[in-house]
Short mmCIF file of C-alpha atoms and ligand atoms in Angstrom, two decimals:
data_model
loop_
_atom_site.label_atom_id
_atom_site.label_comp_id
_atom_site.label_asym_id
_atom_site.label_seq_id
_atom_site.Cartn_x
_atom_site.Cartn_y
_atom_site.Cartn_z
CA MET W 1 110.55 100.25 115.49
CA ASP W 2 110.82 97.57 112.70
CA ILE W 3 111.86 98.64 109.19
CA LEU W 4 108.55 97.93 107.55
CA LYS W 5 106.47 99.72 110.16
CA GLN W 6 108.71 102.78 110.01
CA LYS W 7 108.49 102.98 106.21
CA PHE W 8 104.70 102.50 106.24
CA LEU W 9 104.08 105.10 108.99
CA ASP W 10 106.27 107.72 107.27
CA LYS W 11 104.33 107.28 103.99
CA ALA W 12 100.97 107.27 105.74
CA THR W 13 101.68 110.51 107.61
CA GLN W 14 102.50 112.20 104.30
CA LEU W 15 99.38 110.90 102.47
CA LYS W 16 97.12 111.77 105.42
CA LYS W 17 98.33 115.38 105.15
CA GLU W 18 97.71 115.44 101.37
CA LEU W 19 94.19 114.00 101.68
CA ARG W 20 93.25 116.50 104.39
CA THR W 21 94.29 119.35 102.09
CA LEU W 22 92.51 117.81 99.11
CA SER W 23 89.34 117.41 101.15
CA LYS W 24 89.55 120.92 102.60
CA GLU W 25 90.18 122.65 99.29
CA HIS W 26 88.14 120.49 96.91
CA GLY W 27 85.62 118.78 99.14
CA ASP W 28 82.64 120.11 97.18
CA GLN W 29 83.84 118.87 93.82
CA VAL W 30 81.53 116.24 92.42
CA VAL W 31 83.62 113.17 91.41
CA ASP W 32 80.86 110.79 90.40
CA SER W 33 77.10 110.78 90.11
CA VAL W 34 74.80 107.90 90.97
CA LYS W 35 72.19 106.29 88.72
CA LEU W 36 68.92 104.89 89.98
CA SER W 37 70.00 101.44 88.67
CA GLN W 38 73.08 101.60 90.87
CA VAL W 39 70.89 102.16 93.92
CA THR W 40 68.67 99.17 93.05
CA GLY W 41 71.48 97.09 91.49
CA GLY W 42 73.99 96.40 94.24
CA MET W 43 75.87 99.70 94.10
CA ARG W 44 77.89 98.63 91.04
CA GLY W 45 80.57 101.08 90.04
CA ILE W 46 79.80 103.80 92.62
CA LYS W 47 83.11 105.42 93.52
CA SER W 48 82.88 105.91 97.29
CA MET W 49 85.69 104.12 98.95
CA LEU W 50 89.42 104.82 99.42
CA TRP W 51 91.62 101.71 98.89
CA GLU W 52 95.32 102.23 98.21
CA THR W 53 96.61 98.71 97.66
CA SER W 54 95.18 97.70 94.30
CA VAL W 55 92.89 98.93 91.50
CA LEU W 56 90.70 96.75 89.26
CA ASP W 57 90.19 97.69 85.62
CA ALA W 58 87.24 96.01 83.84
CA TYR W 59 89.37 95.07 80.81
CA GLU W 60 92.92 94.82 82.17
CA GLY W 61 92.11 93.14 85.45
CA ILE W 62 93.88 93.70 88.74
CA ARG W 63 96.95 95.88 89.31
CA PHE W 64 98.64 95.86 92.68
CA ARG W 65 100.12 99.34 93.33
CA GLY W 66 100.18 99.73 89.53
CA TYR W 67 101.77 96.37 88.76
CA SER W 68 100.00 93.58 86.76
CA ILE W 69 100.37 89.91 87.70
CA PRO W 70 103.03 89.18 84.99
CA GLN W 71 104.96 92.25 86.20
CA LEU W 72 104.83 90.99 89.74
CA GLN W 73 106.11 87.64 88.59
CA GLU W 74 109.00 89.44 87.01
CA LEU W 75 109.78 91.98 89.73
CA LEU W 76 109.00 90.54 93.13
CA PRO W 77 111.77 88.57 94.93
CA LYS W 78 111.62 84.79 94.75
CA LYS W 79 113.01 82.03 96.96
CA ARG W 80 116.84 82.28 96.69
CA GLU W 81 117.57 78.83 95.24
CA GLY W 82 115.32 77.81 92.38
CA GLY W 83 112.38 80.05 93.23
CA ARG W 84 109.98 80.28 90.30
CA GLU W 85 107.09 82.33 91.58
CA PRO W 86 107.07 85.52 93.66
CA LEU W 87 107.05 85.23 97.43
CA PRO W 88 103.74 86.64 98.72
CA GLU W 89 105.71 88.40 101.47
CA GLY W 90 106.99 90.74 98.72
CA LEU W 91 103.46 91.56 97.58
CA PHE W 92 102.45 92.49 101.11
CA TRP W 93 105.50 94.77 101.34
CA LEU W 94 104.58 96.36 97.99
CA MET W 95 100.92 96.88 98.98
CA LEU W 96 101.85 98.37 102.34
CA THR W 97 104.62 100.69 101.17
CA GLY W 98 104.04 101.17 97.42
CA GLU W 99 107.65 100.03 96.85
CA VAL W 100 108.99 96.80 95.34
CA PRO W 101 111.06 95.25 98.15
CA THR W 102 114.59 93.93 97.92
CA GLN W 103 115.43 90.25 98.46
CA GLU W 104 116.73 91.12 101.95
CA GLU W 105 113.57 93.00 102.88
CA VAL W 106 111.41 90.05 101.84
CA GLU W 107 113.60 87.66 103.82
CA TRP W 108 113.34 89.92 106.83
CA LEU W 109 109.54 89.82 106.53
CA CYS W 110 109.58 86.06 106.11
CA ASN W 111 111.51 85.70 109.37
CA GLU W 112 109.28 88.27 111.10
CA TRP W 113 106.15 86.30 110.22
CA GLU W 114 107.79 83.08 111.38
CA LYS W 115 108.42 84.71 114.79
CA ARG W 116 104.80 85.78 115.05
CA ALA W 117 103.21 82.54 113.78
CA THR W 118 102.23 80.80 117.00
CA VAL W 119 98.47 80.22 117.15
CA PRO W 120 97.15 80.27 120.74
CA GLN W 121 96.30 76.86 122.15
CA SER W 122 92.82 78.23 123.07
CA THR W 123 92.08 78.64 119.34
CA TYR W 124 92.97 75.00 118.65
CA ASP W 125 90.74 74.02 121.62
CA VAL W 126 87.82 75.99 120.13
CA LEU W 127 88.32 74.27 116.78
CA ASP W 128 88.56 70.82 118.41
CA ALA W 129 85.22 71.47 120.15
CA LEU W 130 83.39 71.96 116.82
CA SER W 131 81.35 69.12 115.35
CA GLU W 132 83.01 67.30 112.45
CA ASP W 133 80.54 68.48 109.89
CA THR W 134 81.27 72.20 110.51
CA HIS W 135 82.29 73.64 107.12
CA PRO W 136 86.00 74.52 106.95
CA MET W 137 85.16 78.17 106.20
CA THR W 138 83.02 78.33 109.33
CA GLN W 139 85.92 76.84 111.30
CA PHE W 140 88.27 79.41 109.74
CA ILE W 141 85.97 82.25 110.75
CA ILE W 142 85.58 80.91 114.27
CA GLY W 143 89.35 80.37 114.55
CA ILE W 144 90.10 83.94 113.51
CA THR W 145 87.41 85.36 115.81
CA SER W 146 88.78 83.34 118.73
CA MET W 147 92.12 85.21 118.40
CA HIS W 148 90.40 88.53 119.08
CA LYS W 149 91.50 88.27 122.72
CA GLU W 150 95.11 88.57 121.42
CA SER W 151 94.47 91.93 119.77
CA MET W 152 96.90 94.63 120.71
CA PHE W 153 94.49 97.23 119.29
CA PHE W 154 91.64 96.01 121.47
CA LYS W 155 93.85 95.86 124.59
CA LYS W 156 95.30 99.35 124.01
CA TYR W 157 91.94 100.86 123.11
CA THR W 158 90.51 99.47 126.34
CA GLU W 159 93.40 101.17 128.19
CA GLY W 160 92.69 104.51 126.53
CA MET W 161 94.92 104.53 123.42
CA ALA W 162 95.17 107.88 121.58
CA LYS W 163 94.00 108.08 117.92
CA SER W 164 97.56 108.77 116.83
CA GLU W 165 98.53 105.23 117.95
CA TYR W 166 95.77 103.38 116.01
CA ALA W 167 97.91 102.66 112.96
CA GLU W 168 100.77 101.13 114.91
CA ALA W 169 98.51 98.84 116.92
CA THR W 170 96.67 97.82 113.74
CA TYR W 171 99.97 97.07 112.03
CA GLU W 172 101.03 94.79 114.91
CA ASP W 173 97.70 92.93 114.81
CA ALA W 174 97.79 92.62 111.02
CA MET W 175 101.31 91.22 111.05
CA ASP W 176 100.40 88.72 113.79
CA MET W 177 97.19 87.58 112.07
CA ILE W 178 98.76 87.09 108.65
CA ALA W 179 101.65 85.17 110.23
CA ARG W 180 99.24 82.80 112.01
CA LEU W 181 96.79 82.13 109.20
CA PRO W 182 98.72 79.31 107.42
CA ARG W 183 99.02 77.43 110.71
CA LEU W 184 95.37 77.96 111.53
CA ALA W 185 94.28 76.96 108.05
CA ALA W 186 96.55 73.90 107.88
CA TYR W 187 95.26 72.79 111.33
CA ILE W 188 91.69 72.90 109.96
CA TYR W 189 92.65 70.91 106.90
CA ARG W 190 94.48 68.15 108.81
CA LYS W 191 91.75 68.00 111.44
CA VAL W 192 88.87 67.68 109.00
CA TYR W 193 90.40 65.45 106.31
CA HIS W 194 93.39 63.64 107.95
CA ASN W 195 92.12 62.57 111.36
CA GLY W 196 93.93 65.39 113.15
CA ASP W 197 97.31 64.05 112.02
CA HIS W 198 99.04 67.46 112.10
CA ILE W 199 102.35 68.32 110.48
CA ALA W 200 104.84 70.49 112.36
CA PRO W 201 105.84 73.71 110.61
CA ASP W 202 109.25 73.85 108.94
CA GLU W 203 110.73 77.12 110.05
CA SER W 204 113.23 77.18 107.24
CA LEU W 205 110.39 77.67 104.76
CA ASP W 206 108.70 80.86 103.57
CA TRP W 207 105.05 81.73 104.44
CA ALA W 208 103.51 79.98 101.42
CA GLY W 209 106.06 77.14 101.26
CA ASN W 210 105.43 76.34 104.92
CA TYR W 211 101.62 76.37 104.35
CA ALA W 212 102.11 73.85 101.52
CA HIS W 213 104.26 71.69 103.77
CA MET W 214 101.76 71.81 106.69
CA LEU W 215 98.93 70.82 104.38
CA GLY W 216 100.91 67.68 103.71
CA VAL W 217 101.43 68.10 99.98
CA GLU W 218 105.16 67.80 99.36
CA GLY W 219 107.22 68.74 96.29
CA GLU W 220 108.57 71.97 94.85
CA ASP W 221 105.84 72.26 92.21
CA PHE W 222 103.09 72.51 94.85
CA LYS W 223 105.13 74.99 96.87
CA SER W 224 105.52 77.12 93.73
CA LEU W 225 101.81 76.83 93.09
CA MET W 226 101.06 78.04 96.61
CA ARG W 227 103.37 81.03 96.21
CA LEU W 228 101.52 81.95 93.02
CA TYR W 229 98.07 81.15 94.43
CA LEU W 230 98.60 83.24 97.59
CA THR W 231 99.94 86.10 95.46
CA ILE W 232 97.15 86.29 92.84
CA HIS W 233 94.28 85.96 95.33
CA ALA W 234 95.68 88.62 97.65
CA ASP W 235 93.65 91.68 96.72
CA HIS W 236 90.98 92.81 94.24
CA GLU W 237 90.55 96.44 95.18
CA GLY W 238 88.19 97.42 97.99
CA GLY W 239 84.64 97.06 96.69
CA ASN W 240 84.49 93.24 96.50
CA ALA W 241 82.28 91.72 99.16
CA SER W 242 84.93 90.30 101.52
CA ALA W 243 87.25 93.33 101.43
CA HIS W 244 84.38 95.74 101.73
CA THR W 245 82.86 93.82 104.65
CA ALA W 246 86.19 93.76 106.47
CA HIS W 247 86.64 97.44 105.80
CA LEU W 248 83.17 98.36 107.03
CA ILE W 249 83.62 96.41 110.24
CA ASN W 250 87.07 97.86 110.83
CA THR W 251 85.80 101.44 110.51
CA THR W 252 83.82 100.89 113.73
CA LEU W 253 87.31 100.40 115.33
CA ALA W 254 86.68 96.69 115.74
CA ASP W 255 90.12 95.07 115.61
CA VAL W 256 91.43 93.09 112.61
CA TYR W 257 90.50 89.70 114.04
CA LEU W 258 86.83 90.74 114.18
CA SER W 259 86.85 92.62 110.89
CA TYR W 260 88.70 89.98 108.95
CA ALA W 261 86.45 87.19 110.31
CA GLY W 262 83.47 89.25 109.05
CA GLY W 263 85.20 89.56 105.64
CA MET W 264 85.61 85.84 105.60
CA ALA W 265 81.88 85.32 106.19
CA SER W 266 81.39 87.27 102.92
CA LEU W 267 84.00 85.22 101.14
CA ALA W 268 82.11 82.06 102.16
CA GLY W 269 79.18 82.96 99.88
CA PRO W 270 78.84 81.01 96.57
CA LEU W 271 78.69 84.15 94.43
CA HIS W 272 82.05 85.18 95.83
CA GLY W 273 84.90 82.98 97.19
CA LEU W 274 82.93 79.79 97.66
CA ALA W 275 82.64 79.66 93.90
CA ASN W 276 86.06 77.89 93.86
CA GLN W 277 84.52 74.89 95.60
CA GLU W 278 81.33 75.13 93.52
CA VAL W 279 83.34 74.98 90.27
CA ILE W 280 85.09 71.69 91.00
CA LYS W 281 81.95 70.20 92.58
CA TRP W 282 80.15 70.99 89.35
CA ILE W 283 83.00 69.52 87.27
CA PHE W 284 82.98 66.34 89.38
CA ASN W 285 79.17 66.10 88.80
CA LEU W 286 79.78 66.51 85.09
CA THR W 287 82.26 63.61 84.94
CA GLU W 288 79.97 61.48 87.11
CA LYS W 289 76.92 62.19 85.00
CA LEU W 290 78.70 61.52 81.71
CA GLY W 291 80.70 58.59 83.08
CA THR W 292 84.01 59.92 81.73
CA THR W 293 86.77 62.29 82.75
CA LYS W 294 87.43 63.02 79.08
CA PRO W 295 84.20 64.62 77.88
CA THR W 296 83.88 66.09 74.39
CA LYS W 297 83.22 69.80 73.84
CA ASP W 298 79.65 68.92 72.71
CA GLN W 299 78.99 66.97 75.90
CA ILE W 300 80.33 69.86 77.97
CA ALA W 301 78.18 72.37 76.08
CA GLN W 302 75.08 70.29 76.75
CA TYR W 303 75.98 70.04 80.47
CA VAL W 304 76.37 73.85 80.62
CA ARG W 305 72.96 74.29 78.92
CA ASP W 306 71.35 71.82 81.36
CA THR W 307 72.82 73.74 84.32
CA LEU W 308 71.39 77.00 83.00
CA ALA W 309 68.01 75.35 82.21
CA SER W 310 67.76 74.16 85.85
CA GLY W 311 68.02 77.80 86.97
CA GLN W 312 71.58 77.75 88.27
CA VAL W 313 74.55 79.94 87.42
CA ILE W 314 77.75 78.61 85.80
CA PRO W 315 80.26 78.79 88.66
CA GLY W 316 83.59 80.44 87.90
CA TYR W 317 82.13 82.56 85.08
CA GLY W 318 81.01 86.18 85.21
CA HIS W 319 82.12 89.09 87.33
CA ALA W 320 80.67 92.27 88.82
CA VAL W 321 83.51 94.38 87.43
CA LEU W 322 85.63 92.39 84.92
CA ARG W 323 84.65 92.34 81.23
CA GLN W 324 87.51 90.14 79.95
CA PRO W 325 89.04 86.81 80.99
CA ASP W 326 90.42 87.31 84.51
CA PRO W 327 94.27 87.61 84.42
CA ARG W 328 94.26 85.50 87.62
CA PHE W 329 92.64 82.71 85.49
CA THR W 330 95.31 83.26 82.82
CA ALA W 331 98.16 83.11 85.40
CA GLN W 332 96.89 79.70 86.60
CA LYS W 333 96.48 78.48 83.02
CA VAL W 334 100.06 79.47 82.20
CA PHE W 335 101.21 77.64 85.37
CA ALA W 336 99.32 74.51 84.39
CA GLU W 337 100.66 74.65 80.81
CA LYS W 338 104.20 74.72 82.21
CA TYR W 339 104.05 72.27 85.07
CA ILE W 340 101.09 69.92 84.55
CA GLN W 341 101.13 67.31 81.86
CA ASP W 342 97.81 65.88 80.86
CA SER W 343 95.39 66.30 83.73
CA ASP W 344 91.82 65.38 82.80
CA TYR W 345 90.40 68.05 85.14
CA VAL W 346 92.66 70.81 83.85
CA ASN W 347 91.67 69.76 80.29
CA ILE W 348 88.00 70.08 81.24
CA VAL W 349 88.63 73.58 82.57
CA TRP W 350 90.25 74.52 79.28
CA LYS W 351 87.41 73.03 77.26
CA LEU W 352 84.93 74.95 79.39
CA PHE W 353 86.84 78.11 78.52
CA GLU W 354 86.26 77.32 74.80
CA VAL W 355 82.55 76.55 75.28
CA VAL W 356 81.03 78.63 78.10
CA PRO W 357 81.59 82.22 76.93
CA ASP W 358 79.56 81.71 73.75
CA ILE W 359 76.71 80.07 75.62
CA LEU W 360 76.61 82.71 78.34
CA GLY W 361 77.01 85.53 75.73
CA GLY W 362 74.04 84.06 73.87
CA LEU W 363 71.79 84.57 76.85
CA GLY W 364 71.98 88.29 76.19
CA LYS W 365 71.95 89.33 79.86
CA VAL W 366 75.29 88.19 81.25
CA LYS W 367 77.63 91.22 81.25
CA ASN W 368 80.81 89.19 81.49
CA PRO W 369 80.76 85.67 79.92
CA TRP W 370 84.46 85.08 80.73
CA PRO W 371 86.06 82.94 83.43
CA ASN W 372 87.09 84.47 86.79
CA VAL W 373 89.85 83.31 89.19
CA ASP W 374 87.71 80.49 90.62
CA ALA W 375 87.23 78.74 87.28
CA HIS W 376 90.74 77.32 87.31
CA SER W 377 92.08 76.89 90.84
CA GLY W 378 90.27 73.65 91.82
CA ALA W 379 91.47 71.57 88.90
CA ILE W 380 95.14 72.37 89.69
CA LEU W 381 94.66 71.54 93.36
CA VAL W 382 93.05 68.21 92.39
CA HIS W 383 96.10 67.47 90.24
CA TYR W 384 98.32 67.80 93.28
CA GLY W 385 96.06 65.52 95.32
CA LEU W 386 94.21 68.22 97.24
CA THR W 387 90.77 66.95 96.27
CA GLU W 388 88.79 68.03 99.36
CA TYR W 389 87.05 70.95 97.67
CA THR W 390 85.03 72.10 100.68
CA TYR W 391 88.43 73.38 101.90
CA TYR W 392 89.31 75.53 98.88
CA THR W 393 87.77 78.83 100.07
CA VAL W 394 89.96 78.70 103.18
CA MET W 395 93.06 78.89 100.95
CA PHE W 396 91.53 81.92 99.20
CA GLY W 397 90.95 83.39 102.67
CA VAL W 398 94.57 82.93 103.74
CA SER W 399 95.69 84.89 100.68
CA ARG W 400 93.11 87.66 100.83
CA ALA W 401 94.45 88.69 104.27
CA LEU W 402 97.53 90.19 102.54
CA GLY W 403 95.57 92.84 100.71
CA VAL W 404 92.88 93.47 103.25
CA MET W 405 95.37 93.78 106.11
CA ALA W 406 97.65 96.16 104.14
CA ALA W 407 94.56 98.24 103.29
CA THR W 408 93.31 98.15 106.86
CA CYS W 409 96.63 99.48 108.11
CA TRP W 410 96.19 102.38 105.66
CA SER W 411 92.60 103.01 106.73
CA ARG W 412 93.70 103.36 110.38
CA ALA W 413 96.74 105.45 109.47
CA LEU W 414 94.66 107.82 107.37
CA GLY W 415 92.02 108.01 110.07
CA LEU W 416 89.20 107.00 107.70
CA PRO W 417 85.93 107.54 109.50
CA LEU W 418 83.08 105.17 110.34
CA GLU W 419 81.54 104.12 107.05
CA ARG W 420 77.89 105.06 106.83
CA PRO W 421 76.31 105.46 103.41
CA LYS W 422 72.80 106.81 103.06
CA SER W 423 70.00 104.36 102.21
CA VAL W 424 66.75 105.42 100.60
CA ASN W 425 63.37 103.80 100.27
CA SER W 426 61.38 103.04 97.12
CA ASP W 427 59.04 106.02 97.71
CA TRP W 428 62.01 108.36 97.57
CA LEU W 429 63.20 106.77 94.29
CA LYS W 430 59.70 107.10 92.71
CA GLU W 431 59.59 110.71 93.89
CA GLN W 432 62.91 111.45 92.15
CA VAL W 433 61.60 109.99 88.89
CA LYS W 434 58.37 111.99 89.17
CA ASN W 435 60.22 115.24 89.87
CA ALA W 436 62.56 114.69 86.94
CA GLN W 437 59.58 114.24 84.59
N1 CMX A 1 75.96 81.91 84.94
C1 CMX A 1 74.64 82.18 84.66
N2 CMX A 1 74.09 83.39 84.74
C2 CMX A 1 74.91 84.41 85.07
C3 CMX A 1 76.28 84.24 85.31
C4 CMX A 1 76.80 82.91 85.23
N3 CMX A 1 78.09 82.64 85.50
N4 CMX A 1 76.85 85.44 85.58
C5 CMX A 1 75.83 86.35 85.52
N5 CMX A 1 74.68 85.72 85.22
C6 CMX A 1 73.35 86.32 85.18
C7 CMX A 1 73.00 86.92 86.54
O1 CMX A 1 72.57 85.85 87.43
C8 CMX A 1 71.91 87.87 86.14
O2 CMX A 1 70.74 87.17 85.91
P1 CMX A 1 69.26 87.76 86.34
O3 CMX A 1 69.15 89.07 85.64
O4 CMX A 1 68.33 86.71 85.88
O5 CMX A 1 69.34 87.93 87.83
C9 CMX A 1 72.43 88.40 84.84
O6 CMX A 1 73.31 87.39 84.31
C10 CMX A 1 73.20 89.72 84.92
O7 CMX A 1 74.26 89.54 85.86
P2 CMX A 1 75.61 90.37 85.66
O8 CMX A 1 75.30 91.80 85.79
O9 CMX A 1 76.36 89.91 84.48
O10 CMX A 1 76.50 89.85 86.91
P3 CMX A 1 76.45 90.40 88.44
O11 CMX A 1 77.40 91.54 88.55
O12 CMX A 1 75.08 90.59 88.91
O13 CMX A 1 77.04 89.11 89.20
C11 CMX A 1 78.47 87.32 89.67
C12 CMX A 1 78.38 88.77 89.18
C13 CMX A 1 79.94 86.98 89.84
C14 CMX A 1 77.76 87.18 90.98
C15 CMX A 1 77.85 86.41 88.57
O14 CMX A 1 78.55 86.54 87.35
C16 CMX A 1 77.78 84.93 88.98
O15 CMX A 1 76.82 84.56 89.63
N6 CMX A 1 78.84 84.11 88.60
C17 CMX A 1 78.92 82.75 89.05
C18 CMX A 1 79.45 82.65 90.46
C19 CMX A 1 80.95 83.01 90.54
O16 CMX A 1 81.75 82.49 89.74
N7 CMX A 1 81.34 83.86 91.47
C20 CMX A 1 82.73 84.18 91.71
C21 CMX A 1 83.10 85.60 91.31
C22 CMX A 1 84.54 85.90 91.61
C23 CMX A 1 84.79 86.02 93.11
O17 CMX A 1 84.23 86.95 93.73
O18 CMX A 1 85.49 85.20 93.69
#
């Protein structure tokens, strides 16, 4: 058994025992109560899901197994020579085991993913059969779904696998799928925007570095950016739409290819991951409308007001949980301050940051007027020449697999049951109000 699987299974067996005892001895303890507005308002804040890999605090932002993004940048292993940002392999190790890995452990994982990275030819054939105008996210979802036939979990389940083997089979599928995603995603990019002129992987590179290379953007700065990008987008606790969708599907014992494809369908919505393409599209419209890539703050403020007046949201701003600027936004800003000199689009993002919160705050209804992760990513990608914004959510999707797959391994190891919350109708709600009066 490989070293990571052994470590993960040992820890999972222990926690499963603890949770069983907790449930048996304290199962009737009320841990949260639900308000009527949470029932009608998208279940905000209801604590009803177990997710070990990360926790999101409204003011502090995301912590992965207790570590903030700056701490990860400090603690996680980097590429041996000249590495500036953490290798996402290390974050996966941390999320799966709860332990910060050593350099050697991360390098083992890097090699392990390289060995598992071959995408089946049938998946490429499916992608090639799609019409050219199929959105890259749709292609990504179809590509992932098409690998379902490769699932060890599905195969073993069909042959009568015992419950005790679910975690191992899920681990194998999760490792295979994560390993393949950069190749799948790069294939889509080169097919859609570069006439199918594909770039062979460089096996000497790490997971994120190789993805950067296969996209066709060379240079150490972009590889560093990809390592940071794939680290900070990796997980945002369990309740966000894509993670929750993947989790829900997986609790039916659908394998990770099916459940993650479902999660990606959630990510493809404009209120969630697609916001990263919407932000830069909106900024491009701004520069086109004003006829300059160096707008003043006043011009930007007017554009923001016009957008709101036309009944649209300001993409990249607001959040269902956060109540402060997103630390993932800040991490990208710090990166841009260090490595990018004078980019008009990055400057616009920074001016928006000065202008938008006051305007949104002034509306009196927006709970979080601050930027989220999607407000910044596009402008940096444009700087490195990756201007095809309809592709951006696919990159988010490659990263999010790290957290969702680590959490899915835990769900199977802990034997979490089929998720099935209770819905109510409006009559029942009115009845509750009447009874309380
Ligand atoms: N621009 C304009 N109005 C906004 C707004 C924004 N950026 N953010 C919230 N609002 C509005 C809501 O539309 C809502 O209006 P109505 O009452 O008229 O329906 C009101 O403010 C209250 O909303 P909220 O409680 O503050 O926010 P929600 O939890 O309902 O929604 C989110 C959160 C992210 C969907 C919302 O802030 C939004 O639409 N943002 C823009 C899209 C975006 O950037 N999404 C990416 C989020 C990060 C991610 O998942 O990747």
